[in-house]
Amino acid sequence: MECDKLLNLAMDLGCSLMKSGAEIYRVEESVYRLLAAYGGEDAQVFAIPSCLIISLRAADGHPVTRMRRIPAHGTDIELLERCNALCRSLCKTVPPLESAQEQAAGLQPQCRTYRPAQTMLGYGLAPAFFTLLFGGGFRDGVCALLSGLAVGLCLLYGARWFGNNHFLRTVCCSAVASLVSLVLVRLGLGVSVDLITIGVLMLLVPGVALTNAMWEIVAGDTYSGISRTAEAILAATAIALGAVVGLGIGRIL
C-alpha cells in the first residue's frame, strides 16, 4: 500500500512538471530525489514529452510500475516553480504520504489564471512590440496589434474546430496573421506587410521547444530531444505554409 501511495505521489508531481514544460532531466531527477527521500528501492524513471514511467520494488520484492500519458501541453513557469519548490520541501521534510499527496494535488489550482481579455491583450501587444523591434513604424505596430488580436481569437476560440491538431491550428493562425496584415496595409493603415507579418508570426514560433530540444540532445536525452525537434520543425513548416496561403488568398482578393 505504501509503495502504491509513493508511486501515485511521484507520478502526480512528475506529470505536473511535464505539463509545466520542464526539461526531461529535471523531471527525472526530481522524481528520483522524491523516491529516494521516501526510501523507494530500485527506483527507475523514464520520461519523454508524451509519457512518464516510474517503477519501484515493493516490499515483497516484485517491481511495481506506473505509466501515464501526458497530453499536449505548453509552458507554465509559475507551475514549474511551484513543482520545484514542493519537491524540495518534500525531500527536506518528508511529511506523511497522505499530506504530500494533498499538496501535490493542489499545485495547479493554486496557479493564477488569466481572463480572456488579459490574454487577448498579450496577443495584441507582443506582436506590436516585435514589429517595432524589427524596424517598423507606429502604424505598422498598430496593424500588428490588430493582427495579433485576430490570431489570439483563433487560438482561444478555435479549439472546437482544431481540437488537439497543433499543426492545423498553426497553419490557420499563420494564414490569418498574413491575410489580416496584407488587408490592413492595402487599406492604408500600415506601411510594411513584411514587418507586420513577421511580428505577428512571432506568436507562433516554437522558440522554447527548440531550445529545450537542443539542450536535451546535448544532455543525452536523445529520444526527447528528437521528439521536440520534430515538433519544432513541424511548427515551422506550418507557419510557412499558413503564411503562403494567407498571402495567396490576399493577393487573389
PDB file of C-alpha atoms in Angstrom:
ATOM      1  CA  MET A   1       0.000   0.000   0.000  1.00  0.00           C
ATOM      2  CA  GLU A   2       2.800   2.442   0.872  1.00  0.00           C
ATOM      3  CA  CYS A   3       4.515   1.624  -2.407  1.00  0.00           C
ATOM      4  CA  ASP A   4       1.310   2.437  -4.316  1.00  0.00           C
ATOM      5  CA  LYS A   5       0.904   5.744  -2.487  1.00  0.00           C
ATOM      6  CA  LEU A   6       4.515   6.691  -3.165  1.00  0.00           C
ATOM      7  CA  LEU A   7       4.172   5.847  -6.844  1.00  0.00           C
ATOM      8  CA  ASN A   8       0.982   7.901  -7.107  1.00  0.00           C
ATOM      9  CA  LEU A   9       2.690  10.868  -5.427  1.00  0.00           C
ATOM     10  CA  ALA A  10       5.735  10.646  -7.679  1.00  0.00           C
ATOM     11  CA  MET A  11       3.542  10.273 -10.761  1.00  0.00           C
ATOM     12  CA  ASP A  12       1.398  13.312  -9.907  1.00  0.00           C
ATOM     13  CA  LEU A  13       4.422  15.509  -9.250  1.00  0.00           C
ATOM     14  CA  GLY A  14       6.250  14.258 -12.351  1.00  0.00           C
ATOM     15  CA  CYS A  15       3.227  14.838 -14.591  1.00  0.00           C
ATOM     16  CA  SER A  16       2.792  18.344 -13.194  1.00  0.00           C
ATOM     17  CA  LEU A  17       6.411  19.056 -14.051  1.00  0.00           C
ATOM     18  CA  MET A  18       5.920  17.704 -17.568  1.00  0.00           C
ATOM     19  CA  LYS A  19       2.780  19.792 -18.108  1.00  0.00           C
ATOM     20  CA  SER A  20       4.626  22.908 -16.961  1.00  0.00           C
ATOM     21  CA  GLY A  21       7.162  22.432 -19.766  1.00  0.00           C
ATOM     22  CA  ALA A  22      10.066  21.246 -17.611  1.00  0.00           C
ATOM     23  CA  GLU A  23      13.106  19.658 -19.214  1.00  0.00           C
ATOM     24  CA  ILE A  24      13.292  15.876 -19.180  1.00  0.00           C
ATOM     25  CA  TYR A  25      16.358  15.781 -16.951  1.00  0.00           C
ATOM     26  CA  ARG A  26      14.583  17.989 -14.418  1.00  0.00           C
ATOM     27  CA  VAL A  27      11.542  15.694 -14.345  1.00  0.00           C
ATOM     28  CA  GLU A  28      13.579  12.513 -13.933  1.00  0.00           C
ATOM     29  CA  GLU A  29      15.931  13.981 -11.313  1.00  0.00           C
ATOM     30  CA  SER A  30      13.064  15.452  -9.267  1.00  0.00           C
ATOM     31  CA  VAL A  31      11.170  12.140  -9.232  1.00  0.00           C
ATOM     32  CA  TYR A  32      14.357  10.239  -8.339  1.00  0.00           C
ATOM     33  CA  ARG A  33      15.065  12.555  -5.422  1.00  0.00           C
ATOM     34  CA  LEU A  34      11.480  12.268  -4.174  1.00  0.00           C
ATOM     35  CA  LEU A  35      11.546   8.480  -4.291  1.00  0.00           C
ATOM     36  CA  ALA A  36      14.920   8.372  -2.555  1.00  0.00           C
ATOM     37  CA  ALA A  37      13.706  10.693   0.219  1.00  0.00           C
ATOM     38  CA  TYR A  38      10.828   8.317   0.978  1.00  0.00           C
ATOM     39  CA  GLY A  39      13.036   5.230   0.859  1.00  0.00           C
ATOM     40  CA  GLY A  40      11.928   3.882  -2.500  1.00  0.00           C
ATOM     41  CA  GLU A  41      14.032   0.880  -3.518  1.00  0.00           C
ATOM     42  CA  ASP A  42      15.316   0.180  -7.022  1.00  0.00           C
ATOM     43  CA  ALA A  43      13.645   3.329  -8.375  1.00  0.00           C
ATOM     44  CA  GLN A  44      13.525   3.652 -12.148  1.00  0.00           C
ATOM     45  CA  VAL A  45      12.199   6.708 -14.020  1.00  0.00           C
ATOM     46  CA  PHE A  46      11.823   7.157 -17.760  1.00  0.00           C
ATOM     47  CA  ALA A  47      10.303  10.276 -19.284  1.00  0.00           C
ATOM     48  CA  ILE A  48       9.651  11.560 -22.775  1.00  0.00           C
ATOM     49  CA  PRO A  49       7.487  14.582 -23.640  1.00  0.00           C
ATOM     50  CA  SER A  50       4.331  12.465 -24.013  1.00  0.00           C
ATOM     51  CA  CYS A  51       4.829   9.747 -21.378  1.00  0.00           C
ATOM     52  CA  LEU A  52       6.150   9.156 -17.860  1.00  0.00           C
ATOM     53  CA  ILE A  53       7.031   5.706 -16.471  1.00  0.00           C
ATOM     54  CA  ILE A  54       8.012   5.093 -12.829  1.00  0.00           C
ATOM     55  CA  SER A  55       8.932   1.765 -11.256  1.00  0.00           C
ATOM     56  CA  LEU A  56       9.683   0.691  -7.668  1.00  0.00           C
ATOM     57  CA  ARG A  57      10.419  -2.565  -5.891  1.00  0.00           C
ATOM     58  CA  ALA A  58       7.599  -3.439  -3.500  1.00  0.00           C
ATOM     59  CA  ALA A  59       8.034  -4.941  -0.032  1.00  0.00           C
ATOM     60  CA  ASP A  60       7.564  -8.451  -1.409  1.00  0.00           C
ATOM     61  CA  GLY A  61      10.394  -7.942  -3.903  1.00  0.00           C
ATOM     62  CA  HIS A  62       8.245  -7.600  -7.030  1.00  0.00           C
ATOM     63  CA  PRO A  63       8.513  -4.465  -9.188  1.00  0.00           C
ATOM     64  CA  VAL A  64       5.503  -2.148  -9.329  1.00  0.00           C
ATOM     65  CA  THR A  65       5.197   0.206 -12.292  1.00  0.00           C
ATOM     66  CA  ARG A  66       3.061   3.231 -13.124  1.00  0.00           C
ATOM     67  CA  MET A  67       2.744   4.745 -16.587  1.00  0.00           C
ATOM     68  CA  ARG A  68       0.828   7.848 -17.588  1.00  0.00           C
ATOM     69  CA  ARG A  69       0.474   9.513 -20.955  1.00  0.00           C
ATOM     70  CA  ILE A  70       0.989  13.288 -20.967  1.00  0.00           C
ATOM     71  CA  PRO A  71      -1.393  15.277 -23.196  1.00  0.00           C
ATOM     72  CA  ALA A  72      -0.216  18.142 -25.386  1.00  0.00           C
ATOM     73  CA  HIS A  73       0.986  20.996 -23.201  1.00  0.00           C
ATOM     74  CA  GLY A  74       2.755  24.322 -23.310  1.00  0.00           C
ATOM     75  CA  THR A  75       4.929  26.141 -20.792  1.00  0.00           C
ATOM     76  CA  ASP A  76       3.800  27.398 -17.401  1.00  0.00           C
ATOM     77  CA  ILE A  77       6.682  28.967 -15.476  1.00  0.00           C
ATOM     78  CA  GLU A  78       4.621  29.519 -12.331  1.00  0.00           C
ATOM     79  CA  LEU A  79       3.561  25.861 -12.187  1.00  0.00           C
ATOM     80  CA  LEU A  80       7.163  24.813 -12.813  1.00  0.00           C
ATOM     81  CA  GLU A  81       8.393  26.928  -9.911  1.00  0.00           C
ATOM     82  CA  ARG A  82       5.681  25.580  -7.603  1.00  0.00           C
ATOM     83  CA  CYS A  83       6.585  21.999  -8.535  1.00  0.00           C
ATOM     84  CA  ASN A  84      10.271  22.620  -7.880  1.00  0.00           C
ATOM     85  CA  ALA A  85       9.542  24.243  -4.530  1.00  0.00           C
ATOM     86  CA  LEU A  86       7.222  21.420  -3.475  1.00  0.00           C
ATOM     87  CA  CYS A  87       9.736  18.746  -4.478  1.00  0.00           C
ATOM     88  CA  ARG A  88      12.482  20.429  -2.439  1.00  0.00           C
ATOM     89  CA  SER A  89      10.151  20.780   0.530  1.00  0.00           C
ATOM     90  CA  LEU A  90       9.043  17.140   0.415  1.00  0.00           C
ATOM     91  CA  CYS A  91      12.596  15.866   0.104  1.00  0.00           C
ATOM     92  CA  LYS A  92      13.678  18.004   3.073  1.00  0.00           C
ATOM     93  CA  THR A  93      10.779  17.444   5.486  1.00  0.00           C
ATOM     94  CA  VAL A  94       9.409  14.055   4.258  1.00  0.00           C
ATOM     95  CA  PRO A  95       5.815  14.527   5.526  1.00  0.00           C
ATOM     96  CA  PRO A  96       3.304  11.631   5.561  1.00  0.00           C
ATOM     97  CA  LEU A  97       2.352  10.443   2.094  1.00  0.00           C
ATOM     98  CA  GLU A  98      -1.277  11.498   2.542  1.00  0.00           C
ATOM     99  CA  SER A  99      -0.235  15.072   3.327  1.00  0.00           C
ATOM    100  CA  ALA A 100       2.255  15.120   0.455  1.00  0.00           C
ATOM    101  CA  GLN A 101      -0.428  13.843  -1.931  1.00  0.00           C
ATOM    102  CA  GLU A 102      -2.764  16.669  -0.918  1.00  0.00           C
ATOM    103  CA  GLN A 103      -0.039  19.235  -1.542  1.00  0.00           C
ATOM    104  CA  ALA A 104       0.717  17.768  -4.977  1.00  0.00           C
ATOM    105  CA  ALA A 105      -2.972  17.748  -5.895  1.00  0.00           C
ATOM    106  CA  GLY A 106      -3.231  21.459  -5.072  1.00  0.00           C
ATOM    107  CA  LEU A 107      -0.393  22.592  -7.344  1.00  0.00           C
ATOM    108  CA  GLN A 108      -2.389  23.501 -10.456  1.00  0.00           C
ATOM    109  CA  PRO A 109      -5.440  25.045  -8.732  1.00  0.00           C
ATOM    110  CA  GLN A 110      -3.098  27.430  -6.882  1.00  0.00           C
ATOM    111  CA  CYS A 111      -1.635  28.840 -10.109  1.00  0.00           C
ATOM    112  CA  ARG A 112      -3.025  32.088 -11.413  1.00  0.00           C
ATOM    113  CA  THR A 113      -5.431  32.082 -14.321  1.00  0.00           C
ATOM    114  CA  TYR A 114      -5.980  34.983 -16.671  1.00  0.00           C
ATOM    115  CA  ARG A 115      -9.225  36.261 -18.102  1.00  0.00           C
ATOM    116  CA  PRO A 116      -9.691  36.102 -21.896  1.00  0.00           C
ATOM    117  CA  ALA A 117      -9.403  39.905 -22.093  1.00  0.00           C
ATOM    118  CA  GLN A 118      -5.984  39.819 -20.398  1.00  0.00           C
ATOM    119  CA  THR A 119      -4.809  37.022 -22.682  1.00  0.00           C
ATOM    120  CA  MET A 120      -6.023  38.898 -25.752  1.00  0.00           C
ATOM    121  CA  LEU A 121      -4.134  41.981 -24.591  1.00  0.00           C
ATOM    122  CA  GLY A 122      -0.940  39.929 -24.542  1.00  0.00           C
ATOM    123  CA  TYR A 123      -1.624  38.559 -28.018  1.00  0.00           C
ATOM    124  CA  GLY A 124      -2.006  42.120 -29.260  1.00  0.00           C
ATOM    125  CA  LEU A 125       0.883  43.853 -27.517  1.00  0.00           C
ATOM    126  CA  ALA A 126       3.548  41.192 -28.172  1.00  0.00           C
ATOM    127  CA  PRO A 127       3.462  41.402 -31.999  1.00  0.00           C
ATOM    128  CA  ALA A 128       3.169  45.191 -31.840  1.00  0.00           C
ATOM    129  CA  PHE A 129       6.452  45.479 -29.954  1.00  0.00           C
ATOM    130  CA  PHE A 130       8.089  42.799 -32.109  1.00  0.00           C
ATOM    131  CA  THR A 131       7.200  44.817 -35.199  1.00  0.00           C
ATOM    132  CA  LEU A 132       8.710  47.957 -33.685  1.00  0.00           C
ATOM    133  CA  LEU A 133      11.797  45.947 -32.733  1.00  0.00           C
ATOM    134  CA  PHE A 134      12.217  44.771 -36.331  1.00  0.00           C
ATOM    135  CA  GLY A 135      12.182  48.364 -37.610  1.00  0.00           C
ATOM    136  CA  GLY A 136       8.508  49.027 -38.258  1.00  0.00           C
ATOM    137  CA  GLY A 137       6.831  52.345 -37.595  1.00  0.00           C
ATOM    138  CA  PHE A 138       3.971  53.295 -35.308  1.00  0.00           C
ATOM    139  CA  ARG A 139       1.343  52.479 -37.927  1.00  0.00           C
ATOM    140  CA  ASP A 140       2.905  49.075 -38.502  1.00  0.00           C
ATOM    141  CA  GLY A 141       2.814  48.448 -34.759  1.00  0.00           C
ATOM    142  CA  VAL A 142      -0.899  49.261 -34.635  1.00  0.00           C
ATOM    143  CA  CYS A 143      -1.563  46.903 -37.543  1.00  0.00           C
ATOM    144  CA  ALA A 144       0.450  44.185 -35.821  1.00  0.00           C
ATOM    145  CA  LEU A 145      -1.639  44.695 -32.691  1.00  0.00           C
ATOM    146  CA  LEU A 146      -4.855  44.206 -34.680  1.00  0.00           C
ATOM    147  CA  SER A 147      -3.448  41.154 -36.465  1.00  0.00           C
ATOM    148  CA  GLY A 148      -2.298  39.719 -33.157  1.00  0.00           C
ATOM    149  CA  LEU A 149      -5.804  40.098 -31.768  1.00  0.00           C
ATOM    150  CA  ALA A 150      -7.132  38.144 -34.755  1.00  0.00           C
ATOM    151  CA  VAL A 151      -4.625  35.357 -34.132  1.00  0.00           C
ATOM    152  CA  GLY A 152      -5.495  35.401 -30.434  1.00  0.00           C
ATOM    153  CA  LEU A 153      -9.157  34.868 -31.258  1.00  0.00           C
ATOM    154  CA  CYS A 154      -8.213  31.834 -33.359  1.00  0.00           C
ATOM    155  CA  LEU A 155      -6.047  30.386 -30.590  1.00  0.00           C
ATOM    156  CA  LEU A 156      -8.559  30.981 -27.806  1.00  0.00           C
ATOM    157  CA  TYR A 157     -11.801  30.068 -29.532  1.00  0.00           C
ATOM    158  CA  GLY A 158     -10.729  27.799 -32.379  1.00  0.00           C
ATOM    159  CA  ALA A 159     -10.375  24.641 -30.268  1.00  0.00           C
ATOM    160  CA  ARG A 160     -13.806  23.397 -31.314  1.00  0.00           C
ATOM    161  CA  TRP A 161     -12.614  23.196 -34.924  1.00  0.00           C
ATOM    162  CA  PHE A 162      -8.929  22.359 -34.483  1.00  0.00           C
ATOM    163  CA  GLY A 163      -9.150  20.056 -31.461  1.00  0.00           C
ATOM    164  CA  ASN A 164      -5.665  18.878 -30.474  1.00  0.00           C
ATOM    165  CA  ASN A 165      -4.304  19.162 -34.013  1.00  0.00           C
ATOM    166  CA  HIS A 166      -1.459  21.577 -33.342  1.00  0.00           C
ATOM    167  CA  PHE A 167      -0.285  21.555 -36.980  1.00  0.00           C
ATOM    168  CA  LEU A 168      -3.676  22.569 -38.405  1.00  0.00           C
ATOM    169  CA  ARG A 169      -4.135  25.226 -35.734  1.00  0.00           C
ATOM    170  CA  THR A 170      -0.734  26.753 -36.533  1.00  0.00           C
ATOM    171  CA  VAL A 171      -1.456  26.743 -40.275  1.00  0.00           C
ATOM    172  CA  CYS A 172      -4.788  28.521 -39.789  1.00  0.00           C
ATOM    173  CA  CYS A 173      -3.403  31.083 -37.342  1.00  0.00           C
ATOM    174  CA  SER A 174      -0.449  31.813 -39.606  1.00  0.00           C
ATOM    175  CA  ALA A 175      -2.782  32.255 -42.579  1.00  0.00           C
ATOM    176  CA  VAL A 176      -4.963  34.637 -40.573  1.00  0.00           C
ATOM    177  CA  ALA A 177      -1.901  36.630 -39.485  1.00  0.00           C
ATOM    178  CA  SER A 178      -0.571  37.121 -43.025  1.00  0.00           C
ATOM    179  CA  LEU A 179      -4.008  37.769 -44.541  1.00  0.00           C
ATOM    180  CA  VAL A 180      -5.045  40.378 -41.959  1.00  0.00           C
ATOM    181  CA  SER A 181      -1.642  42.073 -42.221  1.00  0.00           C
ATOM    182  CA  LEU A 182      -1.958  42.319 -46.011  1.00  0.00           C
ATOM    183  CA  VAL A 183      -5.517  43.643 -45.841  1.00  0.00           C
ATOM    184  CA  LEU A 184      -4.575  46.321 -43.300  1.00  0.00           C
ATOM    185  CA  VAL A 185      -1.676  47.518 -45.464  1.00  0.00           C
ATOM    186  CA  ARG A 186      -3.917  47.643 -48.533  1.00  0.00           C
ATOM    187  CA  LEU A 187      -6.403  49.719 -46.568  1.00  0.00           C
ATOM    188  CA  GLY A 188      -3.623  52.208 -45.891  1.00  0.00           C
ATOM    189  CA  LEU A 189      -3.313  51.574 -42.173  1.00  0.00           C
ATOM    190  CA  GLY A 190       0.134  50.008 -42.376  1.00  0.00           C
ATOM    191  CA  VAL A 191       3.288  50.500 -44.409  1.00  0.00           C
ATOM    192  CA  SER A 192       5.285  47.240 -44.496  1.00  0.00           C
ATOM    193  CA  VAL A 193       3.333  43.997 -44.761  1.00  0.00           C
ATOM    194  CA  ASP A 194       6.551  42.020 -44.258  1.00  0.00           C
ATOM    195  CA  LEU A 195       7.422  43.587 -40.904  1.00  0.00           C
ATOM    196  CA  ILE A 196       3.849  43.333 -39.659  1.00  0.00           C
ATOM    197  CA  THR A 197       3.544  39.683 -40.681  1.00  0.00           C
ATOM    198  CA  ILE A 198       6.882  38.734 -39.148  1.00  0.00           C
ATOM    199  CA  GLY A 199       5.982  40.457 -35.899  1.00  0.00           C
ATOM    200  CA  VAL A 200       2.668  38.609 -35.654  1.00  0.00           C
ATOM    201  CA  LEU A 201       4.167  35.246 -36.596  1.00  0.00           C
ATOM    202  CA  MET A 202       6.496  35.527 -33.604  1.00  0.00           C
ATOM    203  CA  LEU A 203       3.469  34.484 -31.535  1.00  0.00           C
ATOM    204  CA  LEU A 204       3.631  31.067 -33.181  1.00  0.00           C
ATOM    205  CA  VAL A 205       7.393  30.488 -33.320  1.00  0.00           C
ATOM    206  CA  PRO A 206       8.316  27.435 -31.139  1.00  0.00           C
ATOM    207  CA  GLY A 207      11.367  29.042 -29.572  1.00  0.00           C
ATOM    208  CA  VAL A 208      11.104  27.354 -26.172  1.00  0.00           C
ATOM    209  CA  ALA A 209      10.508  23.930 -27.711  1.00  0.00           C
ATOM    210  CA  LEU A 210      13.538  24.232 -29.987  1.00  0.00           C
ATOM    211  CA  THR A 211      15.762  25.480 -27.156  1.00  0.00           C
ATOM    212  CA  ASN A 212      14.712  22.605 -24.895  1.00  0.00           C
ATOM    213  CA  ALA A 213      15.249  20.151 -27.750  1.00  0.00           C
ATOM    214  CA  MET A 214      18.848  21.263 -28.286  1.00  0.00           C
ATOM    215  CA  TRP A 215      19.538  21.220 -24.548  1.00  0.00           C
ATOM    216  CA  GLU A 216      18.127  17.708 -24.142  1.00  0.00           C
ATOM    217  CA  ILE A 217      20.146  16.364 -27.065  1.00  0.00           C
ATOM    218  CA  VAL A 218      23.311  17.824 -25.523  1.00  0.00           C
ATOM    219  CA  ALA A 219      22.337  16.393 -22.110  1.00  0.00           C
ATOM    220  CA  GLY A 220      21.951  12.910 -23.609  1.00  0.00           C
ATOM    221  CA  ASP A 221      18.129  12.675 -23.663  1.00  0.00           C
ATOM    222  CA  THR A 222      18.184  11.808 -27.344  1.00  0.00           C
ATOM    223  CA  TYR A 223      14.650  10.471 -27.696  1.00  0.00           C
ATOM    224  CA  SER A 224      13.109  13.501 -26.053  1.00  0.00           C
ATOM    225  CA  GLY A 225      15.346  15.900 -27.977  1.00  0.00           C
ATOM    226  CA  ILE A 226      14.493  14.348 -31.328  1.00  0.00           C
ATOM    227  CA  SER A 227      10.791  14.395 -30.451  1.00  0.00           C
ATOM    228  CA  ARG A 228      10.861  18.073 -29.527  1.00  0.00           C
ATOM    229  CA  THR A 229      12.948  18.882 -32.608  1.00  0.00           C
ATOM    230  CA  ALA A 230      10.374  17.183 -34.828  1.00  0.00           C
ATOM    231  CA  GLU A 231       7.608  19.212 -33.157  1.00  0.00           C
ATOM    232  CA  ALA A 232       9.538  22.437 -33.737  1.00  0.00           C
ATOM    233  CA  ILE A 233      10.185  21.574 -37.398  1.00  0.00           C
ATOM    234  CA  LEU A 234       6.510  20.758 -37.953  1.00  0.00           C
ATOM    235  CA  ALA A 235       5.505  24.038 -36.299  1.00  0.00           C
ATOM    236  CA  ALA A 236       7.920  25.994 -38.501  1.00  0.00           C
ATOM    237  CA  THR A 237       6.569  24.208 -41.580  1.00  0.00           C
ATOM    238  CA  ALA A 238       3.010  25.027 -40.531  1.00  0.00           C
ATOM    239  CA  ILE A 239       3.924  28.701 -40.061  1.00  0.00           C
ATOM    240  CA  ALA A 240       5.497  28.896 -43.519  1.00  0.00           C
ATOM    241  CA  LEU A 241       2.607  27.061 -45.169  1.00  0.00           C
ATOM    242  CA  GLY A 242      -0.009  29.204 -43.469  1.00  0.00           C
ATOM    243  CA  ALA A 243       1.782  32.441 -44.356  1.00  0.00           C
ATOM    244  CA  VAL A 244       1.922  31.437 -48.017  1.00  0.00           C
ATOM    245  CA  VAL A 245      -1.768  30.510 -48.026  1.00  0.00           C
ATOM    246  CA  GLY A 246      -2.790  33.767 -46.343  1.00  0.00           C
ATOM    247  CA  LEU A 247      -0.740  35.954 -48.696  1.00  0.00           C
ATOM    248  CA  GLY A 248      -2.005  33.973 -51.696  1.00  0.00           C
ATOM    249  CA  ILE A 249      -5.628  34.471 -50.700  1.00  0.00           C
ATOM    250  CA  GLY A 250      -4.981  38.152 -50.068  1.00  0.00           C
ATOM    251  CA  ARG A 251      -3.415  38.698 -53.479  1.00  0.00           C
ATOM    252  CA  ILE A 252      -6.252  36.862 -55.202  1.00  0.00           C
ATOM    253  CA  LEU A 253      -8.780  39.088 -53.458  1.00  0.00           C
TER     254      LEU A 253
END
